[in-house]
């Protein structure tokens, strides 16, 4: 058949050109599965978490600090605001991870948590009152919160969650209006920041970080 080579063991060797082409194709075919598997393994290895270069002492201090900080923040807020008010907001738990787990991070400094969470709450309440559609309101509130945090140098990732709290929190949060910003978010954030300053320095870790 014209244009086709069939390697038949008839005792005759094919021409050098055909044999060279055949060997090249065979090498590519044999190599491709191995290269594919290697690429897959490389991709999957990038998804595997890298080991954290932290000591067991640091892990224990961070865990204890976050736990103690959240307990005291919750108790104090409950004592100040009472049973009938929203006295604790969930994003503060994420703030605790930063303040006690990575206290040297710019995202974990006192102004970052207090300013970031408070500005996000302001954006949250304002947007929730202006835009009735929750899906659109969530996106607009998060966008506005991030912009404000960048502008005032208080970028704090948990602020993104704070920016959705009033929108998704139902009637209880909506009825609070801007009181939610002061009596819940600001109180929680300031209390946790003060406890982080106290605990981290008692544990021998300089906090807030030097500029």
Coordinates of C-alpha atoms in Angstrom, one line a residue:
X1 CA 0.0 0.0 0.0
X2 CA 1.4 3.4 -1.0
X3 CA 2.6 5.6 1.9
X4 CA 2.4 2.8 4.5
X5 CA 5.1 0.7 6.0
X6 CA 4.5 -2.6 7.6
X7 CA 7.3 -4.2 9.5
X8 CA 7.3 -7.8 8.4
X9 CA 10.1 -10.1 9.4
X10 CA 10.8 -11.3 5.9
X11 CA 14.6 -11.5 6.4
X12 CA 15.0 -8.2 4.6
X13 CA 15.9 -5.0 6.5
X14 CA 13.9 -1.9 5.7
X15 CA 15.7 1.1 4.2
X16 CA 17.6 3.2 6.8
X17 CA 15.3 6.2 6.3
X18 CA 12.1 4.1 7.0
X19 CA 13.8 2.4 10.0
X20 CA 14.8 5.8 11.5
X21 CA 11.3 7.2 11.2
X22 CA 9.9 4.0 12.7
X23 CA 12.3 4.2 15.7
X24 CA 11.4 7.9 16.2
X25 CA 7.7 7.2 16.3
X26 CA 8.1 4.3 18.6
X27 CA 10.2 6.4 21.0
X28 CA 7.5 9.1 21.1
X29 CA 4.8 6.5 21.7
X30 CA 6.7 4.8 24.5
X31 CA 7.7 8.1 26.1
X32 CA 4.3 9.8 26.0
X33 CA 2.5 7.8 28.7
X34 CA 5.5 8.3 31.1
X35 CA 5.5 12.0 30.4
X36 CA 1.8 12.2 31.0
X37 CA 2.0 10.4 34.3
X38 CA 4.9 12.6 35.4
X39 CA 2.9 15.8 34.5
X40 CA -0.1 14.5 36.5
X41 CA 2.1 13.6 39.5
X42 CA 3.7 17.1 39.3
X43 CA 0.3 18.8 39.2
X44 CA -1.1 16.8 42.1
X45 CA 2.1 17.4 44.2
X46 CA 1.4 21.2 43.9
X47 CA -2.0 20.7 45.4
X48 CA -0.6 18.9 48.4
X49 CA -0.1 21.3 51.4
X50 CA 3.4 22.3 52.1
X51 CA 4.7 21.6 55.6
X52 CA 4.4 24.5 58.0
X53 CA 7.7 25.8 59.4
X54 CA 6.4 26.3 62.9
X55 CA 7.4 24.7 66.2
X56 CA 5.0 22.7 68.4
X57 CA 5.3 25.4 71.0
X58 CA 4.0 28.0 68.5
X59 CA 1.1 25.7 67.6
X60 CA 0.2 25.3 71.2
X61 CA 0.4 29.1 71.9
X62 CA -1.6 29.9 68.9
X63 CA -4.3 27.4 69.7
X64 CA -4.6 28.3 73.3
X65 CA -4.5 32.0 72.5
X66 CA -7.3 31.8 70.0
X67 CA -9.4 29.7 72.3
X68 CA -9.0 31.9 75.3
X69 CA -9.4 35.0 73.2
X70 CA -12.7 33.9 71.8
X71 CA -14.1 32.7 75.1
X72 CA -13.3 36.0 76.8
X73 CA -14.6 38.0 73.9
X74 CA -17.8 36.0 73.8
X75 CA -18.3 36.4 77.6
X76 CA -17.6 40.1 77.7
X77 CA -19.8 40.8 74.7
X78 CA -22.6 38.8 76.1
X79 CA -22.3 40.6 79.4
X80 CA -22.3 44.0 77.8
X81 CA -25.0 43.4 75.2
X82 CA -27.2 40.9 77.0
X83 CA -29.2 37.9 75.8
X84 CA -31.6 39.8 73.5
X85 CA -28.9 41.3 71.3
X86 CA -26.6 39.8 68.7
X87 CA -23.5 39.6 71.0
X88 CA -21.1 37.6 68.9
X89 CA -20.4 37.4 65.1
X90 CA -18.9 34.3 63.5
X91 CA -16.1 36.0 61.4
X92 CA -14.3 36.9 64.7
X93 CA -13.3 33.2 64.8
X94 CA -11.4 33.7 61.5
X95 CA -9.8 36.9 63.0
X96 CA -8.6 34.9 65.9
X97 CA -6.7 32.5 63.6
X98 CA -4.7 35.5 62.2
X99 CA -4.2 37.4 65.5
X100 CA -2.9 34.3 67.4
X101 CA -1.7 32.1 64.6
X102 CA 0.3 34.6 62.5
X103 CA 0.6 37.7 64.7
X104 CA 3.5 39.1 62.6
X105 CA 1.3 39.3 59.5
X106 CA 0.2 42.7 58.3
X107 CA -3.3 41.3 58.0
X108 CA -3.3 40.4 61.8
X109 CA -2.4 43.8 63.3
X110 CA -4.8 45.6 65.6
X111 CA -5.8 48.2 63.1
X112 CA -6.4 45.5 60.5
X113 CA -9.0 43.7 62.6
X114 CA -10.7 46.7 64.1
X115 CA -10.7 48.8 61.0
X116 CA -11.2 46.0 58.5
X117 CA -14.1 44.4 60.3
X118 CA -15.8 47.7 61.2
X119 CA -15.6 49.1 57.7
X120 CA -16.9 45.8 56.3
X121 CA -19.8 45.9 58.6
X122 CA -20.6 49.5 57.6
X123 CA -20.5 48.4 53.9
X124 CA -22.6 45.4 54.8
X125 CA -25.4 47.3 56.5
X126 CA -25.5 50.1 54.0
X127 CA -25.8 47.8 51.0
X128 CA -28.3 45.5 52.7
X129 CA -30.6 48.6 53.1
X130 CA -30.2 49.7 49.5
X131 CA -30.2 46.5 47.5
X132 CA -33.0 44.0 48.3
X133 CA -31.6 41.2 46.1
X134 CA -29.3 39.1 48.5
X135 CA -27.1 37.7 45.7
X136 CA -26.4 41.1 44.2
X137 CA -26.1 42.7 47.6
X138 CA -23.4 40.2 48.7
X139 CA -21.2 40.9 45.8
X140 CA -21.6 44.7 46.1
X141 CA -20.9 44.6 49.8
X142 CA -17.8 42.5 49.5
X143 CA -16.5 44.7 46.7
X144 CA -17.1 47.9 48.7
X145 CA -15.6 46.4 51.8
X146 CA -12.4 45.3 50.1
X147 CA -12.0 48.7 48.4
X148 CA -12.4 50.5 51.8
X149 CA -9.9 48.2 53.5
X150 CA -7.3 48.8 50.8
X151 CA -7.9 52.6 50.9
X152 CA -7.5 52.8 54.7
X153 CA -4.7 50.2 55.0
X154 CA -6.6 47.7 57.1
X155 CA -7.0 44.7 54.8
X156 CA -8.3 41.8 56.9
X157 CA -9.6 38.7 55.2
X158 CA -12.4 37.9 57.8
X159 CA -13.8 41.3 56.8
X160 CA -15.1 39.7 53.7
X161 CA -17.3 37.4 55.8
X162 CA -18.4 40.4 58.0
X163 CA -19.5 42.1 54.8
X164 CA -22.1 39.4 54.2
X165 CA -23.4 39.0 57.8
X166 CA -26.2 41.5 57.8
X167 CA -27.3 40.6 54.3
X168 CA -27.5 36.9 55.2
X169 CA -28.2 37.2 58.9
X170 CA -32.0 37.5 58.6
X171 CA -34.4 39.7 60.4
X172 CA -32.5 39.7 63.7
X173 CA -29.5 41.4 62.2
X174 CA -31.4 43.6 59.8
X175 CA -33.4 45.1 62.7
X176 CA -30.2 46.2 64.4
X177 CA -29.2 48.4 61.4
X178 CA -26.1 50.4 62.2
X179 CA -26.2 49.3 65.8
X180 CA -24.8 46.0 64.5
X181 CA -21.6 47.8 63.5
X182 CA -21.0 49.3 66.9
X183 CA -22.5 46.9 69.4
X184 CA -21.5 43.6 67.8
X185 CA -18.6 43.9 65.3
X186 CA -16.7 46.8 66.8
X187 CA -17.0 45.5 70.3
X188 CA -16.0 42.0 69.3
X189 CA -13.0 43.2 67.2
X190 CA -11.7 45.6 69.8
X191 CA -11.9 43.0 72.6
X192 CA -10.1 40.4 70.6
X193 CA -7.4 42.8 69.5
X194 CA -6.8 43.9 73.1
X195 CA -6.6 40.2 74.3
X196 CA -4.2 39.4 71.4
X197 CA -1.9 42.3 72.5
X198 CA -1.9 41.0 76.1
X199 CA -1.6 37.3 75.3
X200 CA 1.0 37.5 72.6
X201 CA 3.3 39.7 74.7
X202 CA 2.9 37.5 77.7
X203 CA 3.9 34.5 75.5
X204 CA 7.1 36.3 74.4
X205 CA 5.9 37.3 70.9
X206 CA 6.1 41.0 70.0
X207 CA 2.7 42.3 69.0
X208 CA 1.8 44.6 67.4
X209 CA 4.6 44.2 64.9
X210 CA 7.1 47.0 64.3
X211 CA 6.6 48.9 61.1

